[in-house]
Amino acid sequence: MTTINTPHDSGHDGHHDEGSYLTPVEGGLVTNIIRWATTIDHKKLGMMYLVAVLIMFFLGGMMAMAVRAELWSPTRVLADGTVTGQLFQWGDGAAQGYENFNRIFTIHGAVMVFLVIIPGIPAVLGNFLLPLMLGAKDVAFPRLNLLSWYIYCLGALFAVASLIGSGVDTGWTFYTPYSSSHASNEYGNVVLMTSAAFILGFSSILTGLNFIVTIHKLRCPGMGWFDMPLFIWAMYATSIIQVLATPVIGITLALLIYERLLHVGIFDPSLGGDPVLFQHFFWFYSHPVVYVMILPGMGVVTEIIAVHARKPVFGYRAIAFASLGIAGVSFLVWAHHMFASMGELASAIFSALTFFVAIPTAVKVFNWIATLYKGSIAFTTPMFYALAFLFLFSIGGLTGLPLATLATDMHLHDSYFIVAHFHYTMMGGTIIAAIGGLHHWWPKMTGKMYNERVGILGCLLVFVGFNVTFFTQFFLGTQGMPRRYASYIDEFQLLHQISTVGSFILATGMFVHAANFIHSLIAGAKAPPNPWGGLSLEWNTDSPPIEHNFHHEPLLTHGPYDYEDVYPPHCDPADYPLPEPLPEGNSTH
Amino acid sequence: MNMLSLTLAQQGGPLTRLIFGTRGASDLARDTDYVFMWILWFCIIWFVFLMGLMTFWVIKYRRRPGVPMQRSPHHNTKLELAWTILPSVFLGYMFYIGLEGYLSKLVAPTNAETIDVVGTKWDWLITYDNGANPPDKTVIGGKPDAPVILIPVGRPVQFRMTSRDVLHSFWIPDFRFKFDVIPNRYTSFWIEAEEPGEHIIFCAEYCGDKHSEMLGQLVAVPAEEYDRLKASWTVDLSLPPVQLGEMIAKNNGCLGCHTTGGGVSVGSTWHNAWGNEVPIEGSTNIPADDPLAWDNYIVESITNPTAKIHQGFPPVMTSYAGVFDERELSWLVAYITSLSEKAAPPAQETPPADEQAEQEDQGEDSNPGEQ
């Protein structure tokens, strides 16, 4: 990578008067902190989201480790007397039974879903990259963007407050009537946690709305809809779901709080309500949101594969329409989470609809693999993560088939098979894609290169650890291990122990990445503007980008994946890693 | 399911055993295994093909100095249509066999015997069609008193299920089926055991603190033995009220939250409760040595538990109004009274085994009378 020449330095030296967005302003630390806290720069907000999401990821990850530690043995591990027991001891109610464990897995689930995976890629990479990829100076509503970051932080505070209070033991799904009338509401923790999800919804809606308007209105001259990078298409589909579905969860959780505090019968049968109604409301949001979680991951992987294989994405339009297709069908399959509590007709209809969502997803996988054909594939950390994504997400997707099939789902529902399945899609899909994307755009975001060997080592540890942890859980599920069990029968111990060992390998891999990133910030080599030879617009500016993104308004002359046309034909890509710089835009607005 | 697939399912190869741990306990259970294995092989073939292709291309087209870039088509409509339509056909078949297997296990034959199952935190309460409750308990995992549910071999039984408090789910992995147990409605499914044997029952829907101890054991016994035992469990009204009350308390899950030996649990202990003063949240206390006030307090606490909350305990008990008739309530009052030293004559019957266990872990709770 050292041979890369930087086209900007030759031709645009005269315009380098503007500093990078990371350059501190004069006036000391306090001034700089205030500058960051009041910034409306999408890049700074992306970085602020990154910090916030990583803190929450660490919290959720530690809870996952506690869950795996507890499951090392069939009986209690995190006993009251031990140090870990003290650590996870909340309130009086936790003195008996398994409430500690129940609180830990609830926090793990709620934090990972509401605070990490849903906002993760859109808020961090989306915020940072969307205007850059479109050739815009910022998102359409920069102030709204700042507001949504503060709303996110407020939601996070509510979640952490409920944790400090005494934890919540409802599971992240908050199923009624347990959550509304039975779970302990010491210090108002249940209300706090559901309020957190309610508040975070607004952050989601605002970000989604912002992105939709930005994509419609701020594409640079020459960029039509089908000239956009596919990451933008994925963000577009995601944003539509966020705007349409999130209000439903807001209202549902408000009703739950209403019932909890005022005892108005909505979901609790003893008050005259219906608990299954809550499940319908809840999944009407939470199923589309599964695609809010995975679509951005798919977008990231599409970019990584195209750039690191130097190949036009096979079937661009198929992938773009598959994103929209998934977004549309995702609204029609919510009740497949409830086959075990509905009538036959509803189950049959939703089972059939669920198979429809499998098709566009499969089409995407075929397209990604076909993109590799005759490519020039670089063995970099992002590429290994993209390949890991294809491997893990394929398993995640295929194991969805016996869950969409009614006969087998009635056995596998609420078992560890489900746990393994959604970790393969949510973590093996979204989180793996996010880590790959973070490596891919790290040079752009920070202006520093990371250590490639350490990155690949981390990727290997994460990949191996992940499979050891979760592949065993498929067998636990088919053999009859129910989810959310603090204790279990002795027969399951071996598989649980293998899973726990895997989770520690996985965590080690994460720490390797963290160390690599920290080292990169302190001592990493300076990143060139286009270290991977990408063709989308974010590679057409400095690393890190200047405050206003581009020195000149970009004018699009080639598509994001036109490697075969931009690179001289029949040449060695290693010798010609970079495309011609874009011609300077003449203000033709 | 057609004959061929049934035959295949009956065999259940070593891979099926590895995956499910146990052989399916009925034809329909093994049919589910067959559906699962069919999907599994479909997945394995696709997965190996895709990952093989990916690995092959990644190695073949790795970036090497001196190797020129190659052009290739950017899309291929025929190929893309093929890989959209072909899997759809398989998915359609998958949907069909899934629906068939699901309906066959859900819709009971008309001659099925109904067994009532009531889920309650954290126990399964069973009532047979003659009103009898199975009295046996067993140890499974962390649960010392898991209910033993008898079913006859070779006769279909249908579980009619409802919940008294929160959502539960009645899962018998050996029969490859579960269904949610919901407070305001009946749900049901049916099974038929083909040979005598024991099968574990899990609660599969998260229901709070001791969710992982909400276990049970399903025991299939020869039909004659089943009929004999079931008849022998009908309630003998000639027993003393205290004993009848104890039976009702056990069969209705009262002892899941209330100890009879003075130990701390979710609810207050019944040991030495009757006749002692009880502090009430935001109201006047239940006075000591006032038998009538105490009897009223017990009945009210069963039928309207949140009316008077014992200080220091969460208001989590659900109402049992309509569950017990007047006679049964009087038995419960007699039983709870008998557990107090203030009652005359003092109850000095041999406490059951689980009660002794609870007495051991009384811990710092040195003055159980307070409860």
Short mmCIF file of N, CA and C in Angstrom, two decimals, chain A residues 96-99 102 169 175-178 182 269 273-274 276 279 308 310-312 314-315 318 340-342 344 347-348 351-352 355 359 363 366-367 369 372-379 390-391 394-395 398 401 405-408 410-411 413-415 478-480 482-487 564-565 571-573, chain B residues 18-21 32 36 39 42-43 46-47 50-51 54 57-58 61-63 65-76 80 83-84 88 91 94-95 98-99 101-103 106 121 165-167 171 173 176-180 182-185 200 202-209 211-213 215 316 318:
data_model
loop_
_atom_site.label_atom_id
_atom_site.label_comp_id
_atom_site.label_asym_id
_atom_site.label_seq_id
_atom_site.Cartn_x
_atom_site.Cartn_y
_atom_site.Cartn_z
N GLN A 96 -32.99 -13.92 45.59
CA GLN A 96 -33.41 -15.30 45.41
C GLN A 96 -33.53 -15.61 43.93
N GLY A 97 -33.55 -16.89 43.66
CA GLY A 97 -33.81 -17.32 42.29
C GLY A 97 -32.76 -16.85 41.31
N TYR A 98 -33.22 -16.60 40.09
CA TYR A 98 -32.29 -16.34 39.00
C TYR A 98 -32.43 -14.93 38.48
N GLU A 99 -32.93 -14.01 39.31
CA GLU A 99 -33.19 -12.68 38.78
C GLU A 99 -31.96 -12.01 38.23
N ASN A 102 -31.50 -13.16 34.77
CA ASN A 102 -32.56 -12.62 33.92
C ASN A 102 -32.32 -11.15 33.61
N ASP A 169 -35.96 -7.36 34.30
CA ASP A 169 -35.86 -8.80 34.03
C ASP A 169 -36.97 -9.27 33.10
N TYR A 175 -42.44 -8.71 26.88
CA TYR A 175 -43.75 -9.35 26.70
C TYR A 175 -44.68 -9.10 27.88
N THR A 176 -45.91 -8.75 27.55
CA THR A 176 -46.93 -8.58 28.56
C THR A 176 -47.60 -9.93 28.80
N PRO A 177 -48.29 -10.19 29.90
CA PRO A 177 -48.47 -9.26 31.02
C PRO A 177 -47.30 -9.27 32.01
N TYR A 178 -46.23 -10.05 31.71
CA TYR A 178 -45.12 -10.07 32.67
C TYR A 178 -44.56 -8.67 32.89
N HIS A 182 -46.26 -7.87 36.27
CA HIS A 182 -45.61 -8.83 37.16
C HIS A 182 -44.18 -8.48 37.51
N PRO A 269 -54.60 -9.53 30.84
CA PRO A 269 -55.94 -10.11 30.91
C PRO A 269 -56.63 -9.84 32.25
N GLY A 273 -57.27 -6.83 29.28
CA GLY A 273 -56.52 -6.66 28.04
C GLY A 273 -56.18 -7.98 27.38
N ASP A 274 -55.39 -7.91 26.33
CA ASP A 274 -55.01 -9.11 25.60
C ASP A 274 -53.49 -9.14 25.39
N VAL A 276 -51.59 -11.13 23.64
CA VAL A 276 -51.12 -11.41 22.28
C VAL A 276 -51.15 -10.15 21.42
N GLN A 279 -47.88 -8.63 21.40
CA GLN A 279 -46.92 -9.28 20.51
C GLN A 279 -47.10 -8.81 19.07
N HIS A 308 -12.56 -4.04 -2.83
CA HIS A 308 -11.39 -4.89 -2.59
C HIS A 308 -11.26 -5.99 -3.63
N ARG A 310 -12.09 -4.99 -6.79
CA ARG A 310 -12.00 -4.11 -7.97
C ARG A 310 -12.92 -4.58 -9.09
N LYS A 311 -14.17 -4.71 -8.77
CA LYS A 311 -15.08 -5.32 -9.72
C LYS A 311 -16.42 -4.61 -9.65
N PRO A 312 -17.06 -4.38 -10.79
CA PRO A 312 -18.43 -3.84 -10.71
C PRO A 312 -19.32 -4.84 -9.99
N PHE A 314 -22.04 -7.27 -9.38
CA PHE A 314 -22.84 -8.05 -10.33
C PHE A 314 -24.32 -7.81 -10.04
N GLY A 315 -25.05 -7.39 -11.06
CA GLY A 315 -26.49 -7.17 -10.89
C GLY A 315 -26.80 -6.01 -9.98
N ALA A 318 -30.43 -5.44 -9.45
CA ALA A 318 -31.05 -6.51 -8.65
C ALA A 318 -30.81 -6.26 -7.17
N ALA A 340 -46.53 -19.93 17.68
CA ALA A 340 -46.97 -20.73 18.82
C ALA A 340 -48.05 -20.04 19.63
N SER A 341 -48.57 -18.91 19.16
CA SER A 341 -49.65 -18.31 19.93
C SER A 341 -50.78 -17.81 19.03
N MET A 342 -50.80 -18.29 17.77
CA MET A 342 -51.86 -17.83 16.86
C MET A 342 -52.65 -19.02 16.33
N GLU A 344 -54.49 -21.34 13.17
CA GLU A 344 -53.89 -22.04 12.03
C GLU A 344 -53.83 -21.17 10.78
N SER A 347 -51.16 -18.47 10.99
CA SER A 347 -49.84 -19.08 10.92
C SER A 347 -49.50 -19.48 9.50
N ALA A 348 -50.47 -20.07 8.80
CA ALA A 348 -50.22 -20.51 7.42
C ALA A 348 -49.88 -19.31 6.53
N SER A 351 -46.44 -17.88 7.46
CA SER A 351 -45.36 -18.78 7.05
C SER A 351 -45.07 -18.59 5.57
N ALA A 352 -46.13 -18.55 4.74
CA ALA A 352 -45.95 -18.38 3.30
C ALA A 352 -45.27 -17.05 2.99
N PHE A 355 -41.50 -16.96 3.53
CA PHE A 355 -40.64 -17.53 2.49
C PHE A 355 -40.35 -16.50 1.40
N ILE A 359 -36.30 -14.85 -0.63
CA ILE A 359 -35.83 -14.81 -2.03
C ILE A 359 -34.90 -13.62 -2.30
N VAL A 363 -30.96 -13.72 -3.39
CA VAL A 363 -30.49 -13.07 -4.62
C VAL A 363 -29.25 -12.22 -4.32
N PHE A 366 -26.16 -14.40 -3.95
CA PHE A 366 -25.68 -14.84 -5.25
C PHE A 366 -24.91 -13.72 -5.95
N ASN A 367 -25.45 -12.50 -5.88
CA ASN A 367 -24.81 -11.37 -6.54
C ASN A 367 -23.43 -11.07 -5.96
N ILE A 369 -21.38 -13.12 -4.48
CA ILE A 369 -20.40 -14.14 -4.85
C ILE A 369 -20.05 -14.01 -6.33
N LEU A 372 -17.27 -11.63 -7.26
CA LEU A 372 -15.87 -12.05 -7.09
C LEU A 372 -15.27 -12.59 -8.38
N TYR A 373 -16.14 -13.07 -9.29
CA TYR A 373 -15.68 -13.74 -10.51
C TYR A 373 -14.81 -12.80 -11.34
N LYS A 374 -13.61 -13.24 -11.64
CA LYS A 374 -12.64 -12.48 -12.43
C LYS A 374 -12.27 -11.15 -11.78
N GLY A 375 -12.35 -11.09 -10.48
CA GLY A 375 -11.96 -9.87 -9.80
C GLY A 375 -10.47 -9.83 -9.55
N SER A 376 -10.04 -8.81 -8.83
CA SER A 376 -8.65 -8.71 -8.40
C SER A 376 -8.71 -8.56 -6.88
N ILE A 377 -8.72 -9.70 -6.20
CA ILE A 377 -9.16 -9.72 -4.81
C ILE A 377 -8.00 -9.50 -3.85
N ALA A 378 -8.08 -8.43 -3.07
CA ALA A 378 -7.04 -8.10 -2.10
C ALA A 378 -7.36 -8.77 -0.77
N PHE A 379 -6.33 -9.36 -0.14
CA PHE A 379 -6.56 -10.01 1.16
C PHE A 379 -6.35 -9.00 2.27
N LEU A 390 -20.32 -13.29 4.34
CA LEU A 390 -21.01 -14.19 3.42
C LEU A 390 -21.18 -15.57 4.04
N PHE A 391 -20.14 -16.05 4.72
CA PHE A 391 -20.19 -17.37 5.35
C PHE A 391 -21.23 -17.40 6.48
N SER A 394 -24.90 -16.50 5.41
CA SER A 394 -25.54 -17.61 4.70
C SER A 394 -26.08 -18.64 5.70
N ILE A 395 -25.28 -18.94 6.71
CA ILE A 395 -25.77 -19.88 7.74
C ILE A 395 -26.98 -19.27 8.43
N LEU A 398 -29.96 -19.42 5.98
CA LEU A 398 -30.47 -20.78 5.70
C LEU A 398 -31.12 -21.40 6.93
N LEU A 401 -34.81 -21.02 7.36
CA LEU A 401 -35.81 -21.82 6.64
C LEU A 401 -36.58 -22.78 7.55
N THR A 405 -40.68 -22.69 8.31
CA THR A 405 -41.48 -23.89 8.09
C THR A 405 -42.23 -24.22 9.37
N LEU A 406 -43.56 -24.32 9.28
CA LEU A 406 -44.36 -24.42 10.51
C LEU A 406 -44.03 -25.65 11.34
N ALA A 407 -43.98 -26.82 10.70
CA ALA A 407 -43.81 -28.06 11.48
C ALA A 407 -42.56 -28.00 12.32
N THR A 408 -41.45 -27.54 11.74
CA THR A 408 -40.19 -27.53 12.48
C THR A 408 -40.13 -26.35 13.45
N MET A 410 -42.43 -25.22 15.30
CA MET A 410 -43.12 -25.49 16.56
C MET A 410 -42.21 -26.24 17.54
N HIS A 411 -41.18 -26.87 17.01
CA HIS A 411 -40.18 -27.48 17.89
C HIS A 411 -39.09 -26.47 18.25
N HIS A 413 -38.97 -23.06 17.97
CA HIS A 413 -39.37 -21.76 18.51
C HIS A 413 -38.97 -21.63 19.98
N ASP A 414 -38.42 -20.46 20.35
CA ASP A 414 -38.02 -20.20 21.75
C ASP A 414 -36.98 -21.17 22.28
N SER A 415 -36.24 -21.81 21.37
CA SER A 415 -35.15 -22.67 21.83
C SER A 415 -33.83 -22.01 21.49
N THR A 478 -31.98 -27.90 18.89
CA THR A 478 -32.70 -29.06 18.37
C THR A 478 -32.86 -30.13 19.45
N GLN A 479 -31.90 -30.17 20.39
CA GLN A 479 -31.99 -31.20 21.43
C GLN A 479 -32.90 -30.79 22.58
N GLY A 480 -33.40 -29.56 22.56
CA GLY A 480 -34.43 -29.21 23.54
C GLY A 480 -34.06 -28.18 24.59
N PRO A 482 -34.33 -24.75 26.07
CA PRO A 482 -35.10 -23.51 25.86
C PRO A 482 -34.21 -22.29 26.11
N ARG A 483 -34.58 -21.18 25.48
CA ARG A 483 -33.80 -19.97 25.69
C ARG A 483 -34.17 -19.33 27.02
N ARG A 484 -33.34 -18.41 27.46
CA ARG A 484 -33.55 -17.63 28.68
C ARG A 484 -33.63 -18.51 29.92
N TYR A 485 -32.85 -19.60 29.93
CA TYR A 485 -32.79 -20.47 31.11
C TYR A 485 -31.50 -20.18 31.87
N ALA A 486 -31.66 -19.89 33.16
CA ALA A 486 -30.49 -19.64 34.00
C ALA A 486 -29.85 -20.95 34.41
N SER A 487 -30.66 -21.99 34.59
CA SER A 487 -30.13 -23.31 34.93
C SER A 487 -30.66 -24.27 33.88
N GLU A 564 -13.63 -1.38 -14.59
CA GLU A 564 -13.11 -1.86 -15.87
C GLU A 564 -12.92 -0.72 -16.86
N ASP A 565 -13.66 0.38 -16.66
CA ASP A 565 -13.52 1.50 -17.59
C ASP A 565 -12.52 2.53 -17.09
N CYS A 571 -4.23 -3.79 -17.72
CA CYS A 571 -3.05 -3.36 -16.99
C CYS A 571 -3.04 -4.05 -15.64
N ASP A 572 -1.95 -3.94 -14.98
CA ASP A 572 -1.82 -4.57 -13.67
C ASP A 572 -2.39 -3.63 -12.62
N PRO A 573 -3.45 -4.02 -11.96
CA PRO A 573 -4.07 -3.09 -11.00
C PRO A 573 -3.13 -2.73 -9.86
N LEU B 18 -27.84 -37.39 16.08
CA LEU B 18 -26.86 -36.41 16.57
C LEU B 18 -27.53 -35.05 16.76
N ILE B 19 -28.39 -34.69 15.82
CA ILE B 19 -28.99 -33.37 15.86
C ILE B 19 -30.05 -33.27 16.96
N PHE B 20 -30.90 -34.30 17.06
CA PHE B 20 -32.02 -34.19 18.01
C PHE B 20 -31.75 -34.84 19.35
N GLY B 21 -30.65 -35.59 19.45
CA GLY B 21 -30.33 -36.20 20.74
C GLY B 21 -31.16 -37.44 21.00
N THR B 32 -41.62 -34.65 11.74
CA THR B 32 -40.98 -33.34 11.86
C THR B 32 -39.48 -33.46 11.64
N PHE B 36 -37.26 -31.55 8.91
CA PHE B 36 -36.05 -30.80 9.27
C PHE B 36 -34.85 -31.29 8.46
N ILE B 39 -34.93 -30.05 4.90
CA ILE B 39 -34.49 -28.66 4.80
C ILE B 39 -32.98 -28.58 5.01
N PHE B 42 -31.10 -29.55 1.95
CA PHE B 42 -31.26 -28.44 1.00
C PHE B 42 -30.26 -27.33 1.34
N CYS B 43 -30.18 -26.98 2.62
CA CYS B 43 -29.28 -25.91 3.07
C CYS B 43 -27.82 -26.31 2.87
N TRP B 46 -26.78 -26.07 -0.84
CA TRP B 46 -26.59 -24.68 -1.26
C TRP B 46 -25.36 -24.07 -0.61
N PHE B 47 -25.22 -24.31 0.69
CA PHE B 47 -24.14 -23.67 1.43
C PHE B 47 -22.78 -24.13 0.90
N LEU B 50 -22.18 -22.62 -2.58
CA LEU B 50 -21.87 -21.19 -2.58
C LEU B 50 -20.51 -20.91 -1.96
N MET B 51 -20.24 -21.55 -0.82
CA MET B 51 -18.98 -21.28 -0.14
C MET B 51 -17.81 -21.87 -0.94
N MET B 54 -17.19 -19.46 -3.70
CA MET B 54 -16.57 -18.26 -3.14
C MET B 54 -15.08 -18.51 -2.87
N TRP B 57 -13.04 -18.90 -6.15
CA TRP B 57 -12.81 -17.64 -6.85
C TRP B 57 -11.88 -16.71 -6.08
N VAL B 58 -12.03 -16.72 -4.75
CA VAL B 58 -11.17 -15.83 -3.95
C VAL B 58 -9.71 -16.23 -4.12
N TYR B 61 -8.71 -15.69 -8.09
CA TYR B 61 -8.63 -14.29 -8.54
C TYR B 61 -7.99 -13.40 -7.49
N ARG B 62 -7.13 -13.96 -6.65
CA ARG B 62 -6.46 -13.10 -5.66
C ARG B 62 -5.55 -12.13 -6.40
N ARG B 63 -5.32 -10.98 -5.77
CA ARG B 63 -4.55 -9.93 -6.45
C ARG B 63 -3.08 -10.32 -6.46
N PRO B 65 0.78 -9.37 -8.46
CA PRO B 65 1.45 -8.45 -9.37
C PRO B 65 1.67 -9.14 -10.73
N GLY B 66 1.49 -8.41 -11.78
CA GLY B 66 1.74 -8.95 -13.11
C GLY B 66 0.57 -9.67 -13.72
N VAL B 67 -0.52 -9.81 -12.97
CA VAL B 67 -1.70 -10.48 -13.52
C VAL B 67 -2.69 -9.42 -13.98
N PRO B 68 -3.02 -9.39 -15.24
CA PRO B 68 -3.89 -8.32 -15.73
C PRO B 68 -5.32 -8.46 -15.24
N MET B 69 -6.00 -7.33 -15.20
CA MET B 69 -7.42 -7.34 -14.85
C MET B 69 -8.23 -7.96 -15.98
N GLN B 70 -9.33 -8.56 -15.63
CA GLN B 70 -10.16 -9.17 -16.67
C GLN B 70 -11.55 -8.55 -16.65
N ARG B 71 -12.11 -8.48 -17.84
CA ARG B 71 -13.48 -8.02 -17.91
C ARG B 71 -14.43 -9.20 -17.71
N SER B 72 -15.62 -8.92 -17.22
CA SER B 72 -16.65 -9.96 -17.11
C SER B 72 -18.01 -9.27 -17.16
N PRO B 73 -19.04 -10.02 -17.48
CA PRO B 73 -20.37 -9.39 -17.58
C PRO B 73 -20.80 -8.78 -16.25
N HIS B 74 -21.57 -7.69 -16.32
CA HIS B 74 -22.04 -7.04 -15.10
C HIS B 74 -23.38 -7.56 -14.63
N HIS B 75 -24.10 -8.14 -15.53
CA HIS B 75 -25.29 -8.85 -15.10
C HIS B 75 -25.69 -9.81 -16.21
N ASN B 76 -26.60 -10.72 -15.86
CA ASN B 76 -27.00 -11.74 -16.81
C ASN B 76 -28.44 -12.09 -16.46
N GLU B 80 -29.90 -14.53 -13.55
CA GLU B 80 -30.52 -13.94 -12.37
C GLU B 80 -31.96 -14.40 -12.20
N TRP B 83 -31.77 -18.01 -10.81
CA TRP B 83 -31.49 -18.18 -9.38
C TRP B 83 -32.51 -17.48 -8.50
N THR B 84 -33.47 -16.81 -9.10
CA THR B 84 -34.60 -16.30 -8.31
C THR B 84 -35.74 -17.33 -8.29
N SER B 88 -37.29 -20.57 -5.36
CA SER B 88 -38.69 -20.33 -4.98
C SER B 88 -39.50 -21.62 -5.02
N LEU B 91 -38.74 -23.57 -1.99
CA LEU B 91 -39.34 -22.95 -0.81
C LEU B 91 -40.84 -23.23 -0.76
N MET B 94 -41.26 -26.58 0.68
CA MET B 94 -40.94 -26.51 2.10
C MET B 94 -42.15 -26.00 2.90
N PHE B 95 -42.76 -24.94 2.39
CA PHE B 95 -43.95 -24.38 3.04
C PHE B 95 -45.03 -25.45 3.17
N GLY B 98 -44.29 -28.18 5.67
CA GLY B 98 -44.32 -27.58 7.00
C GLY B 98 -45.74 -27.40 7.50
N LEU B 99 -46.60 -26.91 6.61
CA LEU B 99 -48.00 -26.67 6.98
C LEU B 99 -48.69 -27.99 7.33
N GLY B 101 -47.32 -30.83 8.38
CA GLY B 101 -46.84 -31.38 9.65
C GLY B 101 -47.39 -30.62 10.85
N TYR B 102 -47.53 -29.30 10.68
CA TYR B 102 -48.03 -28.45 11.76
C TYR B 102 -49.49 -28.75 12.05
N LEU B 103 -50.30 -28.80 10.99
CA LEU B 103 -51.74 -29.04 11.19
C LEU B 103 -51.98 -30.42 11.78
N LEU B 106 -51.45 -30.20 15.43
CA LEU B 106 -52.25 -29.22 16.16
C LEU B 106 -53.69 -29.70 16.32
N LYS B 121 -46.79 -19.39 37.64
CA LYS B 121 -45.38 -19.17 37.98
C LYS B 121 -45.01 -20.04 39.18
N ASP B 165 -51.33 -16.61 35.14
CA ASP B 165 -50.67 -15.31 35.35
C ASP B 165 -50.08 -14.75 34.06
N VAL B 166 -48.85 -15.18 33.72
CA VAL B 166 -48.17 -14.60 32.56
C VAL B 166 -48.13 -15.63 31.44
N LEU B 167 -47.45 -15.28 30.34
CA LEU B 167 -47.32 -16.23 29.24
C LEU B 167 -46.37 -17.35 29.63
N TRP B 171 -43.69 -27.14 26.19
CA TRP B 171 -42.83 -27.76 25.16
C TRP B 171 -42.43 -29.16 25.59
N PRO B 173 -40.00 -31.61 24.01
CA PRO B 173 -39.06 -31.77 22.89
C PRO B 173 -39.14 -33.14 22.22
N ARG B 176 -41.50 -32.96 19.66
CA ARG B 176 -41.20 -31.90 18.69
C ARG B 176 -42.34 -30.90 18.55
N PHE B 177 -42.97 -30.57 19.65
CA PHE B 177 -44.05 -29.59 19.56
C PHE B 177 -44.15 -28.79 20.84
N LYS B 178 -44.61 -27.56 20.66
CA LYS B 178 -44.91 -26.71 21.82
C LYS B 178 -46.05 -25.80 21.43
N PHE B 179 -46.72 -25.26 22.42
CA PHE B 179 -47.66 -24.19 22.12
C PHE B 179 -47.70 -23.25 23.31
N ASP B 180 -47.90 -21.96 23.02
CA ASP B 180 -47.92 -20.97 24.10
C ASP B 180 -49.12 -21.19 25.01
N ILE B 182 -51.51 -19.13 27.39
CA ILE B 182 -51.86 -17.72 27.42
C ILE B 182 -52.97 -17.48 28.44
N PRO B 183 -52.86 -16.41 29.25
CA PRO B 183 -53.80 -16.22 30.36
C PRO B 183 -55.28 -16.13 29.98
N ASN B 184 -55.61 -15.50 28.86
CA ASN B 184 -57.03 -15.25 28.66
C ASN B 184 -57.67 -16.16 27.61
N ARG B 185 -57.05 -17.30 27.31
CA ARG B 185 -57.67 -18.18 26.32
C ARG B 185 -57.13 -19.60 26.48
N ILE B 200 -39.27 -35.12 29.03
CA ILE B 200 -39.19 -33.89 29.82
C ILE B 200 -40.08 -32.80 29.20
N PHE B 202 -40.58 -28.59 29.15
CA PHE B 202 -39.99 -27.31 29.51
C PHE B 202 -41.02 -26.21 29.34
N CYS B 203 -40.89 -25.15 30.15
CA CYS B 203 -41.58 -23.91 29.81
C CYS B 203 -40.67 -23.16 28.85
N ALA B 204 -41.18 -22.83 27.68
CA ALA B 204 -40.32 -22.22 26.66
C ALA B 204 -40.54 -20.72 26.51
N GLU B 205 -41.53 -20.17 27.18
CA GLU B 205 -41.74 -18.72 27.07
C GLU B 205 -41.33 -18.08 28.39
N TYR B 206 -40.44 -17.09 28.31
CA TYR B 206 -39.89 -16.49 29.52
C TYR B 206 -41.01 -16.00 30.45
N CYS B 207 -40.92 -16.42 31.73
CA CYS B 207 -42.02 -16.10 32.65
C CYS B 207 -41.51 -15.60 33.99
N GLY B 208 -40.29 -15.09 34.03
CA GLY B 208 -39.83 -14.50 35.28
C GLY B 208 -38.77 -15.32 35.99
N ASP B 209 -38.60 -14.97 37.26
CA ASP B 209 -37.49 -15.47 38.06
C ASP B 209 -37.11 -16.93 37.83
N HIS B 211 -38.14 -19.18 35.70
CA HIS B 211 -38.51 -19.72 34.39
C HIS B 211 -37.78 -21.02 34.10
N SER B 212 -36.49 -21.06 34.44
CA SER B 212 -35.70 -22.25 34.09
C SER B 212 -35.99 -23.43 35.01
N GLU B 213 -36.84 -23.23 36.02
CA GLU B 213 -37.21 -24.37 36.87
C GLU B 213 -38.65 -24.78 36.63
N LEU B 215 -40.32 -26.95 35.07
CA LEU B 215 -40.14 -28.20 34.33
C LEU B 215 -41.22 -29.19 34.74
N VAL B 316 -47.57 -9.20 43.66
CA VAL B 316 -47.48 -9.91 42.40
C VAL B 316 -48.45 -11.08 42.27
N THR B 318 -51.63 -13.30 41.60
CA THR B 318 -52.83 -13.11 40.78
C THR B 318 -54.04 -13.66 41.53
#
